[in-house]
Coordinates of C-alpha atoms and ligand atoms in Angstrom, one line a residue:
G1 CA 1.9 18.5 -93.7
A2 CA 2.6 21.9 -93.3
A3 CA 5.0 21.6 -96.1
T4 CA 1.6 20.9 -99.1
T5 CA -0.5 23.5 -97.3
F6 CA 2.2 26.2 -98.9
A7 CA 2.3 24.9 -102.2
F8 CA -0.9 27.6 -103.0
V9 CA 1.3 30.7 -101.4
A10 CA 1.0 31.6 -105.3
T11 CA -3.2 31.5 -105.9
P12 CA -5.3 34.6 -106.3
D13 CA -7.2 36.1 -103.5
G14 CA -10.4 33.5 -103.9
A15 CA -8.2 31.0 -103.2
A16 CA -6.6 32.5 -100.3
L17 CA -10.2 32.9 -98.7
R18 CA -10.8 29.4 -98.9
H19 CA -7.3 28.2 -97.9
F20 CA -7.8 30.2 -95.2
V21 CA -10.7 28.5 -94.3
R22 CA -9.6 25.4 -95.2
V23 CA -5.8 25.5 -93.4
G24 CA -6.0 28.7 -91.4
V25 CA -8.8 27.8 -88.8
R26 CA -7.2 24.2 -89.1
S27 CA -4.1 25.4 -87.6
L28 CA -5.9 27.7 -85.0
L29 CA -7.7 24.6 -83.6
V30 CA -5.1 22.4 -83.6
G31 CA -3.0 24.9 -82.3
L32 CA -5.2 25.7 -79.5
A33 CA -5.8 21.9 -79.1
F34 CA -1.8 21.1 -78.4
L35 CA -1.6 24.3 -76.4
V36 CA -4.7 22.5 -73.8
G37 CA -3.0 19.7 -74.1
A38 CA 0.8 20.9 -73.2
A39 CA -1.2 22.4 -70.4
G40 CA -2.6 18.8 -69.3
V41 CA 0.9 16.9 -69.4
W42 CA 3.1 19.8 -67.6
P43 CA 5.0 18.7 -65.3
T44 CA 4.3 19.3 -61.5
A45 CA 7.0 19.6 -59.2
G46 CA 7.3 15.9 -58.2
D47 CA 7.9 15.0 -61.9
A48 CA 11.2 17.0 -62.0
A49 CA 13.0 13.3 -63.1
R50 CA 10.8 12.5 -66.0
V51 CA 12.7 13.6 -69.0
G52 CA 10.3 12.3 -71.1
R53 CA 7.5 14.0 -70.1
R54 CA 9.0 17.0 -70.4
L55 CA 10.1 16.7 -73.9
V56 CA 6.4 15.7 -74.8
A57 CA 5.0 19.3 -72.9
A58 CA 7.5 21.0 -74.7
G59 CA 7.2 19.7 -78.3
F60 CA 3.6 20.5 -77.1
V61 CA 3.9 24.1 -76.4
L62 CA 5.9 24.7 -79.5
F63 CA 4.0 22.6 -82.0
G64 CA 0.7 24.5 -81.0
A65 CA 3.0 27.6 -81.3
Q66 CA 4.0 26.6 -85.1
Q67 CA 0.2 26.0 -85.4
L68 CA -1.2 29.4 -84.4
H69 CA 1.6 30.9 -86.7
Y70 CA 0.2 29.2 -89.5
F71 CA -3.0 30.6 -88.7
G72 CA -1.0 34.2 -88.8
I73 CA 0.3 33.8 -91.9
T74 CA -3.2 32.7 -93.5
T75 CA -4.6 35.6 -91.8
A76 CA -1.9 38.0 -93.1
R77 CA -2.5 36.4 -96.9
V78 CA -5.9 37.1 -96.7
L79 CA -5.3 40.3 -95.7
G80 CA -3.1 40.8 -98.8
W81 CA 0.1 41.4 -96.6
G82 CA 1.8 38.5 -98.4
V83 CA 3.8 35.7 -96.8
P84 CA 7.2 35.7 -95.0
G85 CA 10.1 34.5 -96.7
Y86 CA 11.3 31.9 -94.4
V87 CA 7.9 30.1 -94.8
P88 CA 8.9 26.8 -96.7
L89 CA 11.7 26.5 -93.8
M90 CA 8.7 25.8 -91.3
G91 CA 8.2 22.2 -92.9
I92 CA 11.2 21.1 -91.2
A93 CA 10.4 22.9 -88.2
D94 CA 7.2 20.7 -87.9
L95 CA 9.4 17.4 -88.7
I96 CA 11.5 18.1 -85.9
L97 CA 9.1 19.4 -83.8
Q98 CA 7.0 15.8 -84.4
W99 CA 9.8 13.6 -83.7
T100 CA 10.7 15.4 -80.3
I101 CA 6.7 14.3 -79.2
G102 CA 7.2 11.1 -80.6
L103 CA 11.2 10.6 -78.8
G104 CA 9.2 12.3 -75.6
M105 CA 6.4 9.8 -75.6
V106 CA 8.7 7.1 -75.9
M107 CA 10.5 7.8 -72.8
C108 CA 7.5 9.1 -71.1
L109 CA 6.5 5.4 -71.3
L110 CA 10.2 4.0 -70.6
E111 CA 10.3 5.7 -67.7
E112 CA 6.4 5.6 -66.3
E113 CA 7.6 1.8 -66.1
R114 CA 10.4 2.8 -64.2
F115 CA 8.5 4.8 -61.7
S116 CA 6.0 2.5 -60.9
A117 CA 8.7 0.2 -60.0
M118 CA 9.8 2.5 -57.6
R119 CA 6.3 3.0 -56.4
A120 CA 6.2 -1.0 -55.6
A121 CA 9.4 -0.7 -54.0
R122 CA 8.5 2.0 -51.8
R123 CA 5.3 0.2 -50.8
A124 CA 7.2 -2.9 -50.1
E125 CA 9.8 -0.5 -48.4
H126 CA 6.4 1.1 -46.2
L127 CA 5.2 -2.2 -45.7
A128 CA 8.4 -3.7 -43.9
Y129 CA 8.5 -0.8 -41.7
H130 CA 4.8 -0.2 -41.2
D131 CA 1.9 -2.5 -39.7
A132 CA -0.5 -3.3 -41.9
L133 CA -3.6 -2.9 -39.7
T134 CA -2.6 0.5 -38.0
G135 CA -0.4 2.1 -40.2
L136 CA 1.6 2.6 -37.5
P137 CA 5.8 2.1 -37.6
N138 CA 6.1 -1.2 -36.7
R139 CA 9.0 -2.8 -34.2
R140 CA 12.1 -2.0 -36.9
L141 CA 11.0 1.5 -37.8
L142 CA 10.8 2.1 -33.8
R143 CA 14.5 0.7 -32.9
D144 CA 15.4 3.1 -36.0
H145 CA 13.8 5.9 -34.6
L146 CA 15.0 4.9 -30.9
E147 CA 18.6 4.2 -32.2
L148 CA 19.0 7.8 -33.5
A149 CA 17.4 9.6 -30.6
L150 CA 19.3 7.6 -27.9
A151 CA 22.4 9.0 -30.5
Q152 CA 21.5 12.2 -30.5
A153 CA 21.0 12.4 -26.4
R154 CA 24.7 10.8 -25.9
R155 CA 25.6 14.1 -28.3
T156 CA 23.6 16.6 -26.6
G157 CA 23.0 14.6 -22.7
G158 CA 19.4 14.6 -23.1
R159 CA 17.0 12.1 -22.2
V160 CA 14.7 9.6 -23.8
A161 CA 11.6 7.9 -22.5
V162 CA 10.1 4.7 -23.8
V163 CA 6.6 3.7 -23.0
F164 CA 5.6 0.7 -23.4
L165 CA 1.9 0.0 -23.5
D166 CA -0.6 -2.6 -23.2
L167 CA -4.5 -2.8 -23.6
D168 CA -5.8 -4.8 -20.6
R169 CA -8.6 -6.6 -21.3
F170 CA -8.3 -6.7 -25.5
K171 CA -8.2 -10.8 -25.4
V172 CA -11.8 -11.0 -24.2
I173 CA -13.2 -8.2 -26.4
N174 CA -11.5 -10.4 -29.6
D175 CA -12.5 -13.3 -28.2
S176 CA -16.4 -12.4 -27.6
L177 CA -16.9 -10.2 -30.2
G178 CA -14.6 -11.2 -32.9
H179 CA -11.2 -10.8 -34.6
G180 CA -12.7 -7.7 -37.0
V181 CA -14.3 -6.1 -34.1
G182 CA -10.7 -6.4 -32.6
D183 CA -9.0 -5.1 -35.5
R184 CA -10.9 -2.1 -35.9
L185 CA -10.5 -1.4 -31.9
L186 CA -7.1 -1.6 -32.3
D187 CA -7.2 1.0 -35.2
A188 CA -8.9 3.2 -33.0
V189 CA -6.9 2.7 -30.5
G190 CA -3.5 3.8 -32.3
D191 CA -5.9 6.7 -33.9
R192 CA -6.2 7.9 -29.9
I193 CA -3.2 7.7 -28.5
R194 CA -1.4 9.3 -31.9
H195 CA -3.9 12.2 -31.5
A196 CA -2.4 12.2 -28.0
V197 CA 1.0 13.0 -28.2
R198 CA 2.8 14.9 -29.5
A199 CA 3.7 15.1 -33.8
G200 CA 7.7 14.5 -33.0
D201 CA 6.8 11.4 -30.9
T202 CA 7.1 7.7 -32.6
L203 CA 4.3 5.7 -31.8
A204 CA 4.7 2.0 -33.0
R205 CA 2.2 -0.8 -32.9
I206 CA 4.6 -4.0 -32.2
G207 CA 2.5 -6.7 -31.4
G208 CA -1.0 -7.9 -30.8
D209 CA -2.4 -5.3 -27.9
E210 CA 0.6 -3.9 -27.6
F211 CA 2.2 0.4 -28.4
T212 CA 5.2 1.9 -27.6
L213 CA 5.9 5.1 -27.8
L214 CA 8.9 6.8 -28.1
L215 CA 9.6 10.2 -26.5
P216 CA 13.0 11.1 -28.1
A217 CA 13.8 14.6 -26.1
V218 CA 12.2 14.3 -22.4
A219 CA 13.7 17.4 -20.1
D220 CA 12.2 15.2 -17.0
P221 CA 11.8 12.0 -16.2
D222 CA 8.2 13.4 -14.9
D223 CA 7.3 14.7 -18.5
A224 CA 7.1 11.2 -19.7
G225 CA 5.1 10.4 -16.5
A226 CA 2.7 13.0 -17.7
V227 CA 2.4 11.8 -21.5
A228 CA 1.9 8.4 -20.3
R229 CA -1.2 9.5 -17.4
K230 CA -2.8 11.5 -20.6
V231 CA -2.1 8.0 -22.7
V232 CA -4.0 6.3 -20.6
E233 CA -6.8 8.9 -19.8
A234 CA -7.2 8.5 -23.3
V235 CA -8.1 5.1 -24.1
R236 CA -10.1 5.0 -21.0
A237 CA -13.1 7.0 -23.0
P238 CA -15.4 4.4 -24.6
F239 CA -14.9 3.3 -28.0
T240 CA -17.6 3.1 -30.6
V241 CA -17.0 0.1 -33.1
D242 CA -19.5 -1.6 -35.3
G243 CA -22.3 -0.6 -33.4
H244 CA -20.8 -1.9 -29.9
E245 CA -19.6 0.3 -27.1
L246 CA -16.8 -0.8 -25.9
F247 CA -14.4 0.0 -22.8
V248 CA -10.8 -1.1 -23.1
T249 CA -7.8 0.4 -20.1
A250 CA -4.2 0.2 -21.0
S251 CA -1.4 -0.4 -18.6
A252 CA 1.9 2.1 -19.4
G253 CA 5.4 1.3 -18.6
I254 CA 8.2 3.6 -18.7
S255 CA 11.9 4.1 -18.8
V256 CA 13.9 6.7 -19.5
A257 CA 17.2 6.6 -21.1
P258 CA 20.0 7.0 -19.4
D259 CA 19.2 6.6 -16.3
D260 CA 17.4 3.0 -17.2
G261 CA 19.7 1.7 -19.5
A262 CA 21.6 3.4 -22.9
D263 CA 20.7 1.2 -25.4
A264 CA 17.7 0.2 -27.0
D265 CA 17.0 -3.5 -26.6
T266 CA 17.4 -2.7 -22.6
L267 CA 15.0 0.4 -22.9
L268 CA 12.6 -1.2 -24.1
K269 CA 13.1 -4.7 -21.9
H270 CA 12.4 -1.9 -18.8
A271 CA 9.5 -0.3 -19.7
D272 CA 8.0 -4.0 -20.6
V273 CA 9.0 -4.8 -16.9
A274 CA 7.4 -1.2 -15.8
M275 CA 4.3 -2.1 -17.4
Y276 CA 4.2 -5.3 -15.9
R277 CA 3.8 -3.9 -12.6
A278 CA 1.9 -1.0 -14.1
K279 CA -0.8 -4.4 -14.6
E280 CA 0.2 -5.9 -11.3
A281 CA -1.4 -2.7 -9.4
G282 CA -4.3 -3.4 -10.9
S283 CA -3.9 -1.9 -14.1
D284 CA -5.4 1.3 -16.1
S285 CA -2.3 2.6 -14.7
F286 CA 1.5 3.8 -15.3
A287 CA 4.4 3.0 -14.0
F288 CA 8.2 3.6 -14.2
F289 CA 10.7 1.5 -14.2
A290 CA 13.0 0.7 -11.1
P291 CA 15.5 -1.8 -10.5
E292 CA 14.5 -4.3 -8.3
M293 CA 11.4 -4.9 -10.9
N294 CA 14.4 -7.2 -13.0
A295 CA 14.6 -9.5 -9.9
R296 CA 11.0 -9.7 -10.0
A297 CA 10.6 -10.1 -13.2
A298 CA 13.4 -13.2 -13.6
E299 CA 11.3 -14.8 -11.0
R300 CA 8.2 -14.2 -12.3
L301 CA 9.9 -15.8 -15.7
A302 CA 10.8 -19.0 -14.0
L303 CA 7.2 -19.3 -12.4
E304 CA 6.0 -19.4 -15.6
S305 CA 8.0 -21.6 -17.3
A306 CA 8.0 -24.3 -14.4
L307 CA 4.1 -23.9 -14.5
R308 CA 4.2 -24.8 -17.9
R309 CA 5.6 -28.2 -17.0
A310 CA 3.4 -29.0 -13.9
L311 CA 0.3 -30.1 -15.8
P312 CA 2.6 -32.4 -18.4
A313 CA 4.6 -33.6 -15.1
G314 CA 1.6 -34.4 -12.9
Q315 CA 2.4 -31.7 -10.2
L316 CA -1.4 -30.1 -10.0
R317 CA -3.6 -31.2 -7.3
L318 CA -7.4 -30.9 -5.9
L319 CA -7.7 -30.6 -2.0
F320 CA -11.7 -30.8 -1.2
Q321 CA -12.9 -28.0 1.2
P322 CA -16.6 -29.5 2.6
V323 CA -18.9 -27.6 2.7
F324 CA -21.8 -28.2 5.5
S325 CA -25.6 -27.7 5.4
V326 CA -26.4 -25.3 9.0
E327 CA -29.7 -26.9 9.9
T328 CA -28.4 -30.3 9.7
G329 CA -24.7 -29.8 9.8
R330 CA -24.1 -32.8 7.4
P331 CA -21.8 -32.0 4.3
V332 CA -23.0 -30.7 1.2
A333 CA -20.7 -30.0 -1.2
A334 CA -16.9 -29.7 -1.6
E335 CA -14.9 -27.3 -3.0
A336 CA -12.4 -28.2 -4.9
L337 CA -9.6 -26.1 -4.4
L338 CA -5.9 -26.2 -6.3
R339 CA -2.9 -26.7 -5.5
W340 CA 1.0 -27.4 -6.9
A341 CA 3.9 -29.2 -5.9
H342 CA 6.7 -27.1 -7.3
P343 CA 9.6 -29.4 -7.2
E344 CA 11.7 -26.7 -5.2
R345 CA 9.7 -24.6 -3.4
G346 CA 7.0 -27.4 -2.3
V347 CA 3.2 -27.2 -2.3
L348 CA 2.4 -23.3 -3.6
A349 CA -1.7 -22.2 -2.9
P350 CA -3.0 -20.4 -5.6
D351 CA -2.7 -16.8 -4.2
A352 CA 0.9 -17.6 -5.4
F353 CA 0.3 -18.4 -9.3
L354 CA -2.9 -17.6 -10.4
G355 CA -1.9 -14.7 -11.4
V356 CA 1.1 -15.5 -14.2
A357 CA -1.3 -18.8 -15.1
E358 CA -4.2 -15.5 -15.8
A359 CA -1.5 -13.5 -17.9
T360 CA -0.2 -16.7 -20.3
G361 CA -3.5 -18.5 -20.4
L362 CA -2.1 -21.2 -19.2
I363 CA -5.2 -21.1 -16.8
V364 CA -7.6 -22.3 -20.0
P365 CA -5.9 -25.8 -19.3
I366 CA -5.4 -25.9 -16.0
G367 CA -9.1 -25.1 -15.2
A368 CA -10.1 -28.1 -18.0
W369 CA -8.3 -30.4 -16.3
V370 CA -9.5 -28.8 -12.5
L371 CA -13.2 -29.2 -13.8
R372 CA -12.5 -32.7 -15.0
E373 CA -10.6 -34.0 -12.0
A374 CA -13.2 -32.4 -9.4
C375 CA -16.4 -34.3 -11.4
A376 CA -14.0 -37.9 -11.3
C377 CA -13.5 -37.4 -7.1
A378 CA -16.7 -36.1 -6.4
R379 CA -18.2 -39.6 -8.1
R380 CA -16.0 -41.3 -5.5
L381 CA -16.8 -39.0 -3.1
R382 CA -20.9 -39.9 -3.8
A383 CA -20.2 -42.8 -4.0
A384 CA -18.8 -42.8 0.0
G385 CA -21.8 -42.1 1.5
A386 CA -22.7 -38.8 0.6
P387 CA -25.1 -39.8 -3.0
E388 CA -26.0 -36.1 -3.4
L389 CA -22.8 -34.2 -2.1
A390 CA -22.0 -31.1 -4.7
V391 CA -18.9 -30.3 -6.3
L392 CA -18.2 -26.9 -6.6
V393 CA -15.6 -25.5 -9.0
N394 CA -14.0 -22.3 -9.3
L395 CA -13.3 -20.5 -12.9
S396 CA -11.4 -17.8 -13.9
A397 CA -11.9 -14.5 -16.0
R398 CA -10.5 -16.5 -18.8
Q399 CA -12.3 -19.3 -18.6
L400 CA -15.7 -17.7 -18.6
A401 CA -14.6 -15.6 -21.9
E402 CA -13.3 -19.0 -23.7
A403 CA -15.8 -20.0 -26.7
G404 CA -15.8 -23.6 -26.2
L405 CA -16.3 -23.5 -22.0
V406 CA -20.1 -24.8 -22.6
E407 CA -18.9 -27.3 -24.7
E408 CA -16.2 -28.3 -22.3
V409 CA -18.3 -28.4 -19.5
R410 CA -21.0 -30.8 -21.4
A411 CA -18.4 -33.0 -22.5
V412 CA -17.3 -33.5 -18.9
L413 CA -20.1 -34.3 -17.3
V414 CA -20.7 -37.0 -19.6
D415 CA -17.2 -38.5 -19.4
E416 CA -17.6 -38.3 -15.6
A417 CA -21.7 -39.4 -15.1
T418 CA -22.1 -36.1 -13.1
P419 CA -25.4 -34.7 -12.5
P420 CA -25.1 -31.4 -13.5
H421 CA -27.4 -30.1 -10.4
L422 CA -24.4 -31.6 -8.6
L423 CA -21.6 -29.3 -10.6
E424 CA -21.6 -26.1 -8.7
L425 CA -19.4 -23.1 -11.0
E426 CA -18.1 -20.5 -8.7
I427 CA -17.3 -16.9 -10.5
T428 CA -16.6 -13.7 -8.4
E429 CA -18.4 -10.5 -9.1
S430 CA -15.3 -8.7 -10.9
L431 CA -14.9 -11.5 -13.0
A432 CA -18.1 -11.5 -14.7
M433 CA -18.6 -7.9 -14.4
R434 CA -15.7 -7.3 -16.5
E435 CA -17.4 -8.1 -19.6
P436 CA -20.6 -8.5 -18.4
L437 CA -22.7 -9.5 -21.6
A438 CA -20.1 -12.2 -22.3
A439 CA -20.4 -13.5 -19.0
E440 CA -24.3 -13.9 -19.0
A441 CA -24.1 -15.8 -22.2
A442 CA -21.4 -18.8 -21.2
L443 CA -23.6 -18.1 -18.0
R444 CA -27.0 -18.3 -19.4
G445 CA -25.1 -21.5 -21.7
L446 CA -23.9 -23.3 -18.5
R447 CA -27.6 -23.0 -17.2
A448 CA -29.3 -24.7 -19.7
L449 CA -26.8 -27.6 -18.9
G450 CA -28.5 -27.6 -15.4
V451 CA -25.0 -26.8 -14.0
R452 CA -25.7 -23.9 -11.0
I453 CA -24.0 -20.8 -10.9
S454 CA -22.4 -19.4 -7.1
V455 CA -21.0 -16.0 -6.9
D456 CA -18.1 -16.5 -4.8
D457 CA -16.7 -13.8 -2.7
F458 CA -20.0 -11.7 -2.2
G459 CA -19.9 -8.3 -1.6
T460 CA -16.0 -7.3 -2.0
G461 CA -16.8 -6.7 -5.7
Y462 CA -18.7 -4.1 -7.7
S463 CA -21.5 -4.4 -5.1
S464 CA -23.6 -3.3 -8.1
F465 CA -26.8 -5.9 -7.1
G466 CA -28.8 -5.4 -10.5
Y467 CA -26.8 -8.5 -12.1
L468 CA -28.1 -10.8 -9.4
R469 CA -31.2 -10.2 -11.7
R470 CA -29.7 -10.4 -15.1
F471 CA -27.2 -13.1 -14.4
P472 CA -28.5 -16.6 -13.9
V473 CA -27.0 -16.7 -10.3
D474 CA -28.3 -20.0 -7.7
T475 CA -26.0 -19.3 -4.5
L476 CA -24.3 -16.4 -3.0
K477 CA -21.0 -16.8 -1.1
I478 CA -20.4 -14.6 1.6
D479 CA -17.0 -13.3 1.7
R480 CA -15.1 -14.5 4.8
S481 CA -14.0 -10.8 5.5
F482 CA -18.0 -10.2 6.1
V483 CA -18.4 -13.3 8.4
R484 CA -15.0 -12.7 10.4
D485 CA -16.5 -10.6 12.7
V486 CA -19.9 -11.6 13.1
D487 CA -19.8 -12.4 16.6
T488 CA -17.4 -9.7 17.9
D489 CA -18.9 -6.8 16.1
E490 CA -22.2 -5.2 15.9
G491 CA -21.7 -3.6 12.8
G492 CA -20.3 -6.7 11.0
A493 CA -23.6 -8.8 12.7
A494 CA -25.6 -6.4 10.8
I495 CA -24.1 -6.1 7.7
A496 CA -24.3 -9.8 7.2
A497 CA -27.2 -10.3 8.8
A498 CA -28.5 -8.1 5.9
I499 CA -26.7 -9.5 2.7
I500 CA -28.1 -13.1 4.2
A501 CA -31.7 -11.8 4.1
M502 CA -31.0 -9.8 0.3
G503 CA -29.8 -13.6 -0.8
Q504 CA -33.3 -15.2 1.1
R505 CA -35.7 -12.4 -0.2
L506 CA -33.7 -13.1 -4.1
G507 CA -34.3 -17.0 -3.5
L508 CA -31.0 -17.7 -3.1
R509 CA -28.5 -19.8 -1.7
V510 CA -26.8 -18.0 1.3
V511 CA -23.1 -19.8 1.8
A512 CA -21.0 -18.6 4.6
E513 CA -17.0 -18.8 3.7
G514 CA -14.1 -18.5 6.2
V515 CA -16.2 -20.1 9.5
E516 CA -13.5 -20.2 12.0
R517 CA -15.3 -20.4 15.3
E518 CA -18.0 -21.8 16.5
G519 CA -19.9 -18.1 17.1
Q520 CA -19.8 -17.5 14.0
L521 CA -22.0 -21.0 13.0
A522 CA -24.3 -19.8 16.1
F523 CA -24.9 -17.1 14.5
L524 CA -25.1 -17.9 11.0
R525 CA -27.5 -20.9 12.4
A526 CA -29.9 -17.7 14.1
Q527 CA -29.6 -16.3 10.6
R528 CA -30.7 -19.0 8.6
C529 CA -28.0 -18.7 6.5
D530 CA -28.5 -22.2 4.2
A531 CA -24.5 -23.7 4.4
A532 CA -21.1 -22.6 5.9
Q533 CA -17.5 -23.6 4.9
G534 CA -14.4 -22.6 7.1
F535 CA -11.7 -24.1 8.9
H536 CA -13.6 -24.6 12.0
L537 CA -15.7 -27.3 10.0
G538 CA -13.7 -29.0 7.7
R539 CA -10.4 -27.9 6.5
P540 CA -9.2 -28.5 2.3
V541 CA -7.9 -32.3 2.4
P542 CA -7.1 -34.4 -0.2
A543 CA -10.0 -36.4 -2.0
E544 CA -9.5 -39.6 0.2
A545 CA -9.3 -37.8 3.4
L546 CA -12.8 -36.6 2.6
E547 CA -13.8 -39.9 1.7
A548 CA -13.0 -41.3 4.9
M549 CA -14.3 -38.6 6.7
L550 CA -17.6 -39.0 4.6
R551 CA -17.8 -42.5 5.7
G552 CA -17.6 -41.1 9.4
A553 CA -20.3 -38.6 8.4
C554 CA -22.9 -41.0 7.9
A555 CA -21.8 -42.5 10.9
G556 CA -23.1 -39.5 12.6
E557 CA -19.6 -38.4 13.6
V558 CA -19.8 -35.0 11.9
A559 CA -22.5 -33.4 13.9
V560 CA -22.1 -29.4 13.2
A561 CA -25.6 -28.2 13.3
G562 CA -26.2 -30.5 17.5
D563 CA -23.4 -28.9 19.7
Ligands
LIG1 P1 -11.7 -19.3 -2.8 O1 -12.4 -19.2 -3.9 O2 -12.6 -17.8 -1.7 O3 -11.6 -20.4 -2.0 C1 -11.6 -20.4 -0.3 C2 -10.1 -19.9 -0.5 O4 -10.7 -19.8 1.2 C3 -9.3 -21.3 0.0 O5 -7.8 -20.7 -0.2 C4 -9.4 -22.1 1.4 O6 -8.2 -22.8 1.5 C5 -9.3 -20.7 2.2 N1 -10.2 -20.6 3.3 C6 -11.3 -21.4 3.5 N2 -12.0 -21.5 5.4 C7 -10.9 -20.9 5.6 C8 -11.3 -20.1 6.8 O7 -11.7 -20.9 7.6 N3 -10.3 -19.1 6.9 C9 -9.2 -18.4 6.1 N4 -8.6 -17.6 6.2 N5 -9.4 -19.3 4.8 C10 -10.4 -19.9 4.5 P2 -7.1 -21.1 -1.2 O8 -7.5 -22.5 -1.6 O9 -5.5 -21.0 -0.9 O10 -8.0 -20.9 -2.6 C11 -7.6 -19.3 -3.0 C12 -7.9 -18.8 -4.2 O11 -7.7 -19.0 -5.2 C13 -9.4 -19.2 -4.1 O12 -10.4 -18.5 -3.0 C14 -10.0 -19.0 -5.5 O13 -10.4 -18.2 -5.7 C15 -9.0 -19.4 -6.0 N6 -8.9 -20.7 -6.7 C16 -8.4 -22.1 -6.3 N7 -8.9 -23.5 -6.6 C17 -9.1 -22.5 -7.6 C18 -9.1 -23.2 -9.1 O14 -9.5 -24.6 -9.3 N8 -9.6 -22.3 -10.6 C19 -9.6 -21.0 -10.1 N9 -9.6 -20.4 -11.5 N10 -8.9 -20.6 -8.8 C20 -9.0 -20.9 -7.6
LIG2 CA1 -14.4 -20.0 -4.2
LIG3 CA1 -14.6 -17.2 -1.9

């Protein structure tokens, strides 16, 4: 230490020079090193609470200065200016400074531990209030912000809007491209929405593909509509995820306080209800909450819980509508059509409950049941005298997106001893075009089983004919709206004739739906349409009734061609 260094104070000048070189230069270097070190540990504005660190920094500065001071003293000695009288006291100062630095370092270590514990707690708190995938606030934080905004609005008499957003086809993407892609898409959607709104608005992710936007101060409900429109439009532009170009749309529902509810729960619920309304109206849009929606939502909820019980309770039935060869008048197929014997509302047609079945995913087990039941019934119908009778089964969008569809069909074909070419699956154009890649893969898998594919309601969907070549399709079913006027209107006849001709040119079987009059049948015969279906030829009936009819048909009672 410094105390021994200055035991040589009284030696002559040659020794002073050596002393300068040995001690002075070292003091200079040590002093500079400590000052640099002090700069390194100097607390930043954020470290105000770190006493240990400040102590170390201050100790470094003072100790560095002290060392420079020694350098000054040795220099003065070499120059022969003598040595100040307080030099012996400096040893004590050195000791104090070294203690200070040591103490500071211990405090520093303790504090570091405390701070890292605090950081961990902060991180845990962040996780509790944020969604791990997107980093956006979660439902809890949204509620906090919403309650705050409501309290403020009550004082100022202002308005608060909640926009509930739900992606329209997220499940299809998730199921067909995998959860990794799905997660990254959600992240990208969150980013895009956040950039479409103001910094003061809270965007939260509150569930799988559900986001909620809080607009804490809106002057007019229409402003919330403008924001919702902007967000829906922002989502509409394609996303690129892992090299896939993905198209999603969002549906939004808006509720505004105090008009649509004064508390957080009511507002969130009403925005959700309005979102469902937007979906029902065709998705990719937004809707404001309206009080009468509550009644509809309650009704839908009741329908949903009843439908959940329908399958186990054996309330679902199939009717079969025969399809006839136009040329021979013989029945060539039977279409399975679903009915629900609702315990209170009587027998419901599919239009009354398929929407709910789709939205809830219930269509998947129901569709599986339809497939099996239809194949089982068809076996009995064939035994009744129509050995080549095909069974037509309608598929829903959800089923086509389901990964296990092909396997399931294969199992049913085996279990019900159904020749694959006698099962024809009906899909609609819009259904297949919503997710063309997934649909194409599923359809090719089904085709590989030997099952036939039919395009239902042809002409009402996208009318993009490209897919007719791309998808493995066997049959076109002309929608009944095109069949309606063929015997009364020249324009209608021309369109139907063109569709039939096109199907023939593509080598497809063409079936006309909704034949209600003899005149329509005559037209179809003239156009050489392959088959026809409709109330004029046979209504949907239970399998037993069709069975009886088929036995009659074998005896020649149903003769459509003749007339
Ligand atoms: P779709 O596939 O176009 O089925 C034909 C619908 O037209 C049936 O209505 C049938 O009763 C009706 N129909 C048949 N002939 C005539 C006619 O001459 N005139 C008129 N006006 N209508 C006729 P339904 O049974 O109410 O089924 C409605 C829709 O529900 C079906 O349309 C189909 O898309 C869907 N659907 C039915 N069963 C199932 C099913 O098991 N699964 C799925 N995913 N959808 C089904
Ligand atoms: Ca159909
Ligand atoms: Ca149809």
